[in-house]
Amino acid sequence: MSRWFKPCTRSFLHSLEVRRGFRCLTPDGNRRTELQLRAAGDRCCSTVQGEVRVRFAPSPTGFLHLGGLRTALYNYIFAKKYGGIFILRLEDTDQSRLVPGAAESIEDMLEWAGIPPDESPRRGGSTGPYMQSQRLDLYNQTAQQLVDSGHAYYCFCSSQRLELLKKEALRSGQTPRYDNRCRHLRADQVQEKLAQGASYVIRFCLEEGVEPFQDLIFGWNRHEVAQVEGDPVVIKADGFPTYHLANIVDDHYMKVSHVLRGSEWLISTSKHLLMYRALGWQPPTFGHLPLLMNKDGSKLSKRQGDIFIETFKRDGVLPEALLDITTNCGSGFNTNRMGRRIDELISEFNPSKITTHSALLDLEKLPEFNRLHLQQRIEDEQQCDLLIQDLQDQIYQAYAEQIQDKDVLHEDYIRRVLRLRKGHISFLKELVSPTYSYLWVRPSFSSQEVTSLTGEAQHIASLLLKLIEERGEELSVDRLGKDLKAVAKQAKATKYREVMKLLRLVLSGQQQGPSVAEMMVSLGSAEISHRFQKLLLLSNETD
């Protein structure tokens, strides 16, 4: 056995966890907790000590989606929980599949979501560069080191031969795998082909006898990759590395202490540990996060189109709501409640509580999450100021040519509207929908609409104007609710219901929406008077 691994696997991995900062803690006398930890496969948990450096390493072959955001979020929370560093590294070695603008967009979306990296292509850092395409010399040097030590070799097999191997395996009902043919070439044969300029890749020699490793979430794991796979390519014919080499090289040189990534990579970890052993490097601690799936258990697919973060941003979803819903449907926290912000997610995070069960995401609940976080923003003075600026822009874009009174764009007016509507709207953009157009544009209504409700329109308008004059600027929803009942009683032949319909028509031009009292408080005394003066004029013209 290689000296890299100690003979006693448990002792080695225990010492690794202590060095990496994880150790199992169970409360004194809490036998149930101890049994739960053992049942989870002796998972390490609870306390992290020493320098923590984690990374989110997406490929810019597409834009950031919910699954990627969730992985980034858990890494960010982990880093901030333990005073560590959160790194963004872009794995752009698959040059044929790069999407223009994706690299910049990924970092934009992390910043928008409120989980900005500490080190990244944009921000720089002491272990950069943070684009893999700018680190090619490092990968090639490492690959050559593996070749020189006998842990990797040049492979000259043509694509046609590899395709024939694949077809033959499928024909015989076997899993396609490379047959490791070039591993057995003599040194003089290799030199001859290199001298001839033959195209080649570099493959890593998979060894049998993989040691088990302890995953922070899935517990003890071991995959005999050499029995089911051929030797993997680590440097492609174009000189670029594959994921398997590049990610361990970067994690090593970027001093990554903990790798938190999706559980789809769990089966590859034994392969990566073989590479660490071959290079004589100490591996990071691994934790594989359960998958994020649709509420019916189906895979969350990029082809759904609506799971991209830029789409949510465009649709007015608040970043806090996205972070909240993606953690609420999963695990890893001491409590599970709606409405948590990032600081609460960090304080309540507990890695020992991350389960192996897939997280089922119900996006139909997103409006409810957004409503809660929009309410929190409205209640926060600084955040509310930002909402006001956003809404001012939206109002102007939607109603610029129809606005008769520029006061509707005033901060105080918009703030009043937001405070009255908090808890009732899920998205800020709802306030510029036709339902709320009366807030920004004076409504129109016809004499026929008025007379269909009552013949006492002029009398009711006079009563309303008198009420507003008495109340002045001191309007409240509760007080007005009582006042309006008193006004309705003074109508001679019009029932309370029709009086309310008339007031709603004059105030909004609609027959639905917030209560009449709230509409009045939103609009303010001056605007209410203006709209009921219009009713008086219309009634006089009709008379």
Coordinates of C-alpha atoms in Angstrom, one line a residue:
M1 CA 0.0 0.0 0.0
S2 CA 1.2 3.5 -0.8
R3 CA 2.7 5.5 2.0
W4 CA 0.2 8.2 1.1
F5 CA -2.5 6.2 2.9
K6 CA -1.9 5.0 6.4
P7 CA -2.6 1.3 6.9
C8 CA -5.5 2.0 9.2
T9 CA -8.1 3.8 7.1
R10 CA -10.3 4.9 10.0
S11 CA -7.3 6.4 11.8
F12 CA -6.1 8.2 8.7
L13 CA -9.5 9.6 7.9
H14 CA -10.1 10.6 11.5
S15 CA -6.8 12.5 11.6
L16 CA -7.6 14.1 8.2
E17 CA -10.9 15.3 9.6
V18 CA -9.3 16.7 12.7
R19 CA -6.7 18.6 10.5
R20 CA -9.5 19.8 8.3
G21 CA -11.4 21.0 11.2
F22 CA -14.3 18.6 11.5
R23 CA -15.0 16.4 14.5
C24 CA -18.1 14.6 15.8
L25 CA -19.7 16.2 18.8
T26 CA -22.6 14.7 20.7
P27 CA -24.1 16.3 23.8
D28 CA -23.3 14.5 27.1
G29 CA -25.9 12.0 27.9
N30 CA -27.7 12.4 24.6
R31 CA -27.7 8.8 23.6
R32 CA -30.3 9.4 20.9
T33 CA -28.1 11.9 19.1
E34 CA -25.1 9.6 19.3
L35 CA -27.1 6.8 17.7
Q36 CA -28.4 9.1 15.0
L37 CA -24.9 10.1 14.0
R38 CA -23.8 6.5 13.9
A39 CA -26.8 5.6 11.8
A40 CA -25.8 8.3 9.4
G41 CA -22.5 6.4 8.8
D42 CA -20.3 8.0 11.3
R43 CA -20.6 11.3 9.5
C44 CA -18.4 14.1 10.8
C45 CA -20.2 17.2 11.9
S46 CA -20.6 20.3 14.0
T47 CA -17.4 22.1 14.6
V48 CA -15.0 23.5 12.0
Q49 CA -11.6 24.9 13.1
G50 CA -8.7 26.3 11.1
E51 CA -8.8 28.1 7.8
V52 CA -11.9 27.3 5.7
R53 CA -11.7 27.9 2.0
V54 CA -14.6 26.6 -0.2
R55 CA -15.3 27.1 -3.9
F56 CA -18.2 27.2 -6.4
A57 CA -16.9 26.1 -9.7
P58 CA -19.5 26.3 -12.5
S59 CA -18.8 25.9 -16.2
P60 CA -19.7 29.0 -18.3
T61 CA -21.3 26.6 -20.9
G62 CA -24.6 28.1 -19.6
F63 CA -26.1 30.6 -17.3
L64 CA -26.6 30.2 -13.6
H65 CA -29.7 28.2 -12.7
L66 CA -31.4 27.3 -9.4
G67 CA -29.4 24.1 -8.9
G68 CA -26.1 26.1 -9.3
L69 CA -27.3 28.9 -7.0
R70 CA -28.1 26.4 -4.3
T71 CA -24.6 24.8 -4.5
A72 CA -23.1 28.3 -4.4
L73 CA -25.4 29.3 -1.5
Y74 CA -24.4 26.3 0.7
N75 CA -20.7 27.0 0.0
Y76 CA -21.2 30.7 0.9
I77 CA -23.1 29.9 4.1
F78 CA -20.4 27.4 5.1
A79 CA -17.6 29.9 4.5
K80 CA -19.4 32.7 6.4
K81 CA -20.4 30.4 9.3
Y82 CA -16.8 29.5 10.0
G83 CA -15.1 32.8 9.0
G84 CA -13.7 31.4 5.8
I85 CA -13.3 32.4 2.1
F86 CA -15.8 31.7 -0.7
I87 CA -14.1 31.3 -4.1
L88 CA -15.7 31.5 -7.5
R89 CA -13.7 29.5 -10.1
L90 CA -14.9 29.2 -13.7
E91 CA -14.2 25.9 -15.3
D92 CA -14.0 27.0 -18.9
T93 CA -11.9 24.2 -20.3
D94 CA -14.6 22.9 -22.6
Q95 CA -14.0 25.6 -25.2
S96 CA -16.4 24.2 -27.8
R97 CA -19.4 24.7 -25.5
L98 CA -18.8 28.1 -24.0
V99 CA -21.7 30.5 -24.1
P100 CA -20.8 34.2 -24.7
G101 CA -21.6 36.3 -21.7
A102 CA -22.2 33.4 -19.4
A103 CA -19.0 33.9 -17.3
E104 CA -19.8 37.5 -16.5
S105 CA -23.5 36.7 -15.9
I106 CA -22.6 34.0 -13.3
E107 CA -20.7 36.4 -11.2
D108 CA -23.4 39.1 -11.8
M109 CA -26.1 36.8 -10.5
L110 CA -24.1 35.8 -7.4
E111 CA -23.7 39.4 -6.5
W112 CA -27.4 40.1 -7.2
A113 CA -28.3 37.2 -5.0
G114 CA -26.3 38.7 -2.1
I115 CA -23.7 35.9 -2.0
P116 CA -20.7 37.6 -3.7
P117 CA -17.4 35.6 -3.8
D118 CA -14.4 36.8 -1.9
E119 CA -12.1 35.7 -4.7
S120 CA -13.1 35.4 -8.3
P121 CA -12.2 36.4 -11.9
R122 CA -13.6 39.9 -11.3
R123 CA -12.4 40.4 -7.7
G124 CA -9.0 38.7 -8.0
G125 CA -7.3 37.0 -5.1
S126 CA -4.0 35.5 -3.9
T127 CA -4.5 32.1 -5.6
G128 CA -5.7 33.2 -9.1
P129 CA -6.2 33.3 -11.9
Y130 CA -9.7 32.0 -11.4
M131 CA -10.4 31.1 -15.0
Q132 CA -9.2 27.6 -15.8
S133 CA -8.3 28.6 -19.4
Q134 CA -5.6 30.9 -17.8
R135 CA -4.1 28.0 -15.8
L136 CA -3.2 25.6 -18.6
D137 CA 0.6 25.5 -17.8
L138 CA -0.2 24.3 -14.3
Y139 CA -2.4 21.5 -15.6
N140 CA 0.2 20.4 -18.2
Q141 CA 3.0 20.5 -15.6
T142 CA 0.9 18.3 -13.2
A143 CA 0.0 15.9 -16.0
Q144 CA 3.7 15.6 -16.9
Q145 CA 4.5 14.9 -13.3
L146 CA 2.0 12.0 -13.4
V147 CA 3.5 10.7 -16.6
D148 CA 7.0 10.9 -15.2
S149 CA 6.0 9.1 -12.0
G150 CA 4.2 6.3 -14.0
H151 CA 0.7 7.3 -12.9
A152 CA -0.3 8.5 -16.3
Y153 CA 0.5 7.8 -20.0
Y154 CA 0.2 9.0 -23.5
C155 CA -2.7 7.5 -25.4
F156 CA -2.6 7.6 -29.2
C157 CA -5.9 5.8 -29.9
S158 CA -7.9 7.3 -32.7
S159 CA -11.5 8.5 -32.3
Q160 CA -12.5 5.7 -34.8
R161 CA -11.0 3.0 -32.5
L162 CA -12.7 4.4 -29.4
E163 CA -16.0 4.5 -31.3
L164 CA -15.5 0.8 -32.3
L165 CA -14.8 -0.1 -28.7
K166 CA -18.0 1.6 -27.7
K167 CA -20.1 -0.1 -30.3
E168 CA -18.7 -3.5 -29.5
A169 CA -19.4 -3.1 -25.8
L170 CA -23.0 -2.0 -26.4
R171 CA -23.5 -4.9 -28.9
S172 CA -22.4 -7.4 -26.2
G173 CA -24.5 -5.7 -23.5
Q174 CA -21.5 -4.3 -21.6
T175 CA -20.8 -0.7 -20.3
P176 CA -18.5 1.1 -22.8
R177 CA -15.0 1.6 -21.4
Y178 CA -11.5 2.2 -22.7
D179 CA -9.4 -1.0 -22.7
N180 CA -6.3 0.8 -21.4
R181 CA -4.4 -0.4 -24.5
C182 CA -1.8 2.4 -24.6
R183 CA -0.9 2.0 -21.0
H184 CA 1.2 -0.9 -22.1
L185 CA 3.2 0.8 -24.8
R186 CA 7.0 0.7 -24.4
A187 CA 8.9 3.9 -23.9
D188 CA 10.5 3.6 -27.3
Q189 CA 7.1 3.2 -29.0
V190 CA 5.8 6.3 -27.2
Q191 CA 8.9 8.4 -28.2
E192 CA 8.5 7.3 -31.8
K193 CA 4.9 8.4 -32.0
L194 CA 5.7 11.7 -30.3
A195 CA 8.5 12.3 -32.7
Q196 CA 6.1 11.6 -35.6
G197 CA 3.8 14.3 -34.3
A198 CA 1.0 11.8 -33.6
S199 CA -2.1 13.2 -31.8
Y200 CA -2.5 12.1 -28.2
V201 CA -4.3 12.5 -25.0
I202 CA -2.9 11.8 -21.5
R203 CA -4.7 9.2 -19.4
F204 CA -4.5 8.6 -15.7
C205 CA -3.9 5.0 -14.5
L206 CA -6.7 3.9 -12.3
E207 CA -5.6 1.5 -9.6
E208 CA -7.6 -1.2 -7.8
G209 CA -7.9 -1.2 -4.0
V210 CA -9.5 2.2 -3.6
E211 CA -9.6 3.3 0.0
P212 CA -12.9 4.4 1.6
F213 CA -13.4 8.1 2.4
Q214 CA -15.7 9.8 4.8
D215 CA -18.2 12.2 3.2
L216 CA -19.6 14.9 5.4
I217 CA -23.2 14.1 4.2
F218 CA -23.2 10.5 2.9
G219 CA -20.8 9.0 5.4
W220 CA -18.3 6.3 4.5
N221 CA -18.0 5.7 0.7
R222 CA -15.9 3.7 -1.7
H223 CA -16.2 3.1 -5.4
E224 CA -13.9 0.6 -7.2
V225 CA -13.6 2.8 -10.3
A226 CA -11.0 0.6 -11.9
Q227 CA -13.4 -2.3 -12.1
V228 CA -16.1 -0.3 -14.0
E229 CA -14.1 2.4 -15.9
G230 CA -11.2 2.6 -18.3
D231 CA -8.3 4.9 -17.6
P232 CA -9.8 8.5 -17.8
V233 CA -8.4 11.2 -20.0
V234 CA -6.8 14.1 -18.0
I235 CA -5.4 16.1 -20.8
K236 CA -7.3 16.3 -24.1
A237 CA -5.9 16.4 -27.5
D238 CA -6.3 20.2 -27.6
G239 CA -4.1 20.6 -24.6
F240 CA -6.9 21.4 -22.2
P241 CA -7.5 19.4 -19.1
T242 CA -10.6 17.4 -18.2
Y243 CA -12.6 18.2 -15.1
H244 CA -11.1 15.3 -13.2
L245 CA -7.5 16.7 -13.4
A246 CA -8.3 20.5 -13.4
N247 CA -10.5 20.4 -10.3
I248 CA -8.0 18.6 -8.1
V249 CA -5.1 20.8 -9.3
D250 CA -7.1 24.0 -8.6
D251 CA -8.4 22.8 -5.3
H252 CA -4.9 22.0 -4.2
Y253 CA -3.3 25.2 -5.3
M254 CA -6.2 27.3 -4.2
K255 CA -5.9 25.7 -0.8
V256 CA -9.5 24.6 -0.8
S257 CA -10.3 22.9 2.6
H258 CA -13.8 21.6 1.9
V259 CA -15.4 20.7 -1.4
L260 CA -19.2 21.0 -1.2
R261 CA -20.7 19.9 -4.5
G262 CA -23.6 18.0 -6.0
S263 CA -24.1 14.3 -5.1
E264 CA -23.7 13.4 -8.8
W265 CA -20.0 13.8 -8.2
L266 CA -19.9 11.3 -5.3
I267 CA -19.1 8.4 -7.5
S268 CA -16.1 10.3 -9.0
T269 CA -14.5 11.1 -5.7
S270 CA -12.7 7.8 -5.3
K271 CA -11.1 8.5 -8.7
H272 CA -10.1 12.0 -7.6
L273 CA -8.6 10.6 -4.4
L274 CA -6.5 8.2 -6.5
M275 CA -5.1 11.3 -8.2
Y276 CA -4.4 13.0 -4.9
R277 CA -2.5 9.9 -3.8
A278 CA -0.5 9.7 -7.0
L279 CA 0.5 13.4 -6.6
G280 CA 1.2 13.1 -2.9
W281 CA -1.2 15.8 -2.0
Q282 CA -3.6 15.9 1.0
P283 CA -7.2 16.0 -0.3
P284 CA -9.8 18.4 1.0
T285 CA -12.8 17.2 3.0
F286 CA -15.7 16.3 0.7
G287 CA -19.4 16.9 1.3
H288 CA -21.9 15.9 -1.5
L289 CA -25.1 17.9 -1.4
P290 CA -28.3 16.0 -2.3
L291 CA -29.9 17.0 -5.6
L292 CA -32.4 19.8 -6.0
M293 CA -35.5 18.4 -7.8
N294 CA -39.0 19.3 -8.9
K295 CA -41.7 18.7 -6.3
D296 CA -42.8 15.6 -8.2
G297 CA -39.3 14.1 -7.9
S298 CA -38.3 14.8 -11.5
K299 CA -35.0 16.2 -12.4
L300 CA -34.6 20.0 -12.4
S301 CA -33.7 20.5 -16.0
K302 CA -32.1 23.5 -17.6
R303 CA -34.5 22.9 -20.5
Q304 CA -37.4 24.1 -18.3
G305 CA -36.2 27.6 -19.1
D306 CA -37.7 29.1 -16.0
I307 CA -35.1 28.0 -13.6
F308 CA -32.4 30.4 -14.7
I309 CA -31.6 33.1 -12.1
E310 CA -31.7 35.9 -14.7
T311 CA -35.3 34.9 -15.5
F312 CA -36.3 35.2 -11.8
K313 CA -34.6 38.6 -11.6
R314 CA -36.4 39.8 -14.7
D315 CA -39.7 38.6 -13.3
G316 CA -39.3 40.6 -10.1
V317 CA -38.4 37.8 -7.7
L318 CA -36.3 39.1 -4.8
P319 CA -33.0 37.3 -4.3
E320 CA -33.8 36.7 -0.6
A321 CA -36.9 34.8 -1.7
L322 CA -34.9 32.5 -4.0
L323 CA -32.3 31.8 -1.2
D324 CA -35.1 31.2 1.2
I325 CA -37.1 28.8 -0.9
T326 CA -34.0 26.8 -2.0
T327 CA -32.9 26.2 1.6
N328 CA -36.5 25.8 3.0
C329 CA -37.1 22.8 0.7
G330 CA -33.8 21.1 1.8
S331 CA -31.9 20.5 5.0
G332 CA -28.9 21.7 7.0
F333 CA -30.5 24.1 9.4
N334 CA -31.5 24.1 13.0
T335 CA -35.0 25.3 12.1
N336 CA -37.1 25.3 9.0
R337 CA -39.3 28.3 8.5
M338 CA -40.2 30.8 5.8
G339 CA -38.9 34.3 5.7
R340 CA -35.2 33.8 6.6
R341 CA -32.6 36.2 5.3
I342 CA -29.0 35.4 4.6
D343 CA -27.8 36.4 8.1
E344 CA -30.4 34.1 9.6
L345 CA -29.5 31.3 7.2
I346 CA -25.8 31.6 8.3
S347 CA -26.6 31.6 12.0
E348 CA -29.0 28.7 11.8
F349 CA -26.8 26.6 9.5
N350 CA -25.7 23.2 10.8
P351 CA -23.9 20.9 8.4
S352 CA -24.6 17.8 10.5
K353 CA -28.3 18.3 9.7
I354 CA -27.8 18.0 5.9
T355 CA -29.6 14.8 4.9
T356 CA -29.0 12.6 1.9
H357 CA -32.6 13.1 0.7
S358 CA -33.2 15.1 -2.5
A359 CA -34.6 18.5 -1.9
L360 CA -38.0 18.9 -3.6
L361 CA -38.6 22.4 -4.9
D362 CA -42.2 23.7 -5.2
L363 CA -41.9 26.8 -7.3
E364 CA -45.7 27.4 -6.9
K365 CA -44.8 28.6 -3.4
L366 CA -42.4 31.2 -4.7
P367 CA -44.9 34.1 -4.7
E368 CA -45.6 33.4 -1.0
F369 CA -41.9 33.5 -0.2
N370 CA -41.5 36.7 -2.3
R371 CA -44.5 38.3 -0.5
L372 CA -42.8 37.7 2.9
H373 CA -39.5 39.2 1.8
L374 CA -41.1 42.1 0.0
Q375 CA -42.9 42.9 3.2
Q376 CA -39.6 42.8 5.1
R377 CA -38.0 45.2 2.6
I378 CA -40.9 47.6 2.9
E379 CA -40.5 47.6 6.6
D380 CA -36.7 48.4 6.3
E381 CA -36.2 52.1 5.7
Q382 CA -33.1 51.7 3.5
Q383 CA -34.5 48.8 1.5
C384 CA -37.8 50.6 1.1
D385 CA -35.9 53.6 -0.5
L386 CA -34.5 51.2 -3.1
L387 CA -38.0 49.8 -3.7
I388 CA -39.3 53.4 -4.2
Q389 CA -36.6 54.1 -6.8
D390 CA -37.4 50.9 -8.6
L391 CA -41.2 51.5 -8.6
Q392 CA -40.7 55.1 -9.8
D393 CA -38.9 53.8 -12.9
Q394 CA -41.6 51.2 -13.5
I395 CA -44.4 53.7 -13.1
Y396 CA -42.8 56.1 -15.5
Q397 CA -42.2 53.4 -18.1
A398 CA -45.8 52.1 -17.8
Y399 CA -47.7 55.4 -17.5
A400 CA -45.4 58.3 -18.5
E401 CA -47.8 59.8 -21.1
Q402 CA -51.0 59.3 -18.9
I403 CA -49.8 60.8 -15.6
Q404 CA -51.7 64.0 -14.9
D405 CA -50.1 64.8 -11.5
K406 CA -46.4 64.3 -11.1
D407 CA -46.9 64.0 -7.3
V408 CA -47.6 60.3 -7.9
L409 CA -43.9 59.9 -8.4
H410 CA -43.0 61.5 -5.1
E411 CA -41.2 59.4 -2.6
D412 CA -43.7 60.0 0.2
Y413 CA -46.7 59.1 -1.9
I414 CA -45.1 55.8 -3.1
R415 CA -43.9 55.0 0.4
R416 CA -47.5 55.3 1.7
V417 CA -48.8 53.0 -1.1
L418 CA -46.1 50.4 -0.3
R419 CA -46.8 50.4 3.4
L420 CA -50.6 50.1 2.8
R421 CA -50.1 47.2 0.4
K422 CA -47.4 45.3 2.2
G423 CA -48.5 41.8 2.9
H424 CA -51.0 42.0 0.1
I425 CA -48.7 41.9 -3.0
S426 CA -46.1 39.3 -3.9
F427 CA -44.2 41.3 -6.5
L428 CA -43.5 45.0 -6.8
K429 CA -44.5 44.9 -10.5
E430 CA -48.1 44.2 -9.4
L431 CA -48.4 47.9 -8.5
V432 CA -48.1 48.9 -12.1
S433 CA -50.7 46.4 -13.3
P434 CA -54.1 47.7 -14.5
T435 CA -55.6 46.8 -11.1
Y436 CA -53.5 49.5 -9.5
S437 CA -53.5 52.0 -12.3
Y438 CA -55.8 54.4 -10.3
L439 CA -52.8 55.1 -8.0
W440 CA -50.9 56.7 -10.9
V441 CA -53.5 57.8 -13.4
R442 CA -56.9 59.5 -12.7
P443 CA -59.6 57.1 -13.8
S444 CA -62.4 57.8 -16.3
F445 CA -66.0 56.9 -15.8
S446 CA -69.3 57.7 -17.5
S447 CA -72.5 59.2 -16.3
Q448 CA -74.2 56.0 -17.4
E449 CA -72.0 54.0 -15.0
V450 CA -72.9 56.5 -12.2
T451 CA -76.6 56.5 -12.8
S452 CA -76.7 52.7 -12.9
L453 CA -75.6 52.7 -9.3
T454 CA -77.6 55.6 -7.8
G455 CA -79.5 58.8 -8.5
E456 CA -77.9 60.4 -5.5
A457 CA -74.4 60.8 -6.9
Q458 CA -74.3 64.6 -6.3
H459 CA -75.5 64.2 -2.7
I460 CA -73.1 61.4 -1.9
A461 CA -70.2 63.4 -3.5
S462 CA -71.0 66.4 -1.4
L463 CA -71.1 64.3 1.8
L464 CA -67.7 62.8 0.8
L465 CA -66.1 66.2 0.1
K466 CA -67.4 67.5 3.5
L467 CA -65.9 64.5 5.3
I468 CA -62.5 65.0 3.6
E469 CA -62.5 68.7 4.5
E470 CA -63.2 67.8 8.1
R471 CA -60.6 65.1 8.3
G472 CA -57.9 67.1 6.5
E473 CA -54.6 65.2 5.9
E474 CA -55.2 62.9 8.9
L475 CA -56.6 59.9 7.2
S476 CA -56.6 56.3 8.5
V477 CA -58.1 53.2 7.2
D478 CA -59.9 52.3 10.4
R479 CA -61.3 55.7 11.0
L480 CA -62.4 56.1 7.4
G481 CA -64.1 52.7 7.5
K482 CA -66.4 54.0 10.2
D483 CA -66.9 57.4 8.5
L484 CA -68.0 55.8 5.2
K485 CA -70.7 53.8 7.0
A486 CA -71.9 57.1 8.5
V487 CA -71.9 58.7 5.0
A488 CA -73.9 55.8 3.5
K489 CA -76.5 56.2 6.2
Q490 CA -77.1 59.8 5.1
A491 CA -78.0 58.6 1.6
K492 CA -81.8 58.6 1.2
A493 CA -82.4 55.8 -1.3
T494 CA -79.0 54.2 -1.9
K495 CA -78.0 51.1 0.0
Y496 CA -74.5 50.9 1.6
R497 CA -73.3 48.4 -1.0
E498 CA -74.2 50.7 -3.9
V499 CA -72.6 53.7 -2.1
M500 CA -69.4 51.7 -1.8
K501 CA -69.5 50.8 -5.5
L502 CA -70.0 54.4 -6.4
L503 CA -67.0 55.5 -4.3
R504 CA -64.9 52.8 -5.7
L505 CA -65.8 53.8 -9.3
V506 CA -64.9 57.4 -8.7
L507 CA -61.7 56.6 -6.9
S508 CA -60.4 53.9 -9.2
G509 CA -62.7 53.4 -12.2
Q510 CA -63.0 49.8 -11.2
Q511 CA -65.2 47.5 -9.1
Q512 CA -62.5 45.5 -7.4
G513 CA -59.2 46.1 -5.5
P514 CA -58.3 47.3 -2.0
S515 CA -60.9 48.5 0.4
V516 CA -62.4 52.0 -0.4
A517 CA -60.9 53.3 2.8
E518 CA -57.4 52.1 1.8
M519 CA -57.8 53.6 -1.6
M520 CA -58.6 56.9 0.0
V521 CA -55.7 56.8 2.4
S522 CA -53.4 55.9 -0.5
L523 CA -54.6 58.8 -2.7
G524 CA -54.6 61.4 0.0
S525 CA -57.1 64.2 0.7
A526 CA -56.2 66.5 -2.2
E527 CA -56.6 63.8 -4.8
I528 CA -59.8 62.4 -3.3
S529 CA -61.3 65.9 -3.5
H530 CA -60.2 66.3 -7.1
R531 CA -61.8 63.0 -8.1
F532 CA -65.1 63.8 -6.3
Q533 CA -65.2 67.3 -7.8
K534 CA -65.1 65.6 -11.1
L535 CA -68.2 63.5 -10.0
L536 CA -70.0 66.7 -9.1
L537 CA -69.3 68.3 -12.4
L538 CA -70.4 65.2 -14.3
S539 CA -73.6 65.1 -12.2
N540 CA -74.3 68.8 -12.9
E541 CA -73.8 68.3 -16.6
T542 CA -76.3 65.4 -16.5
D543 CA -78.8 67.4 -14.6

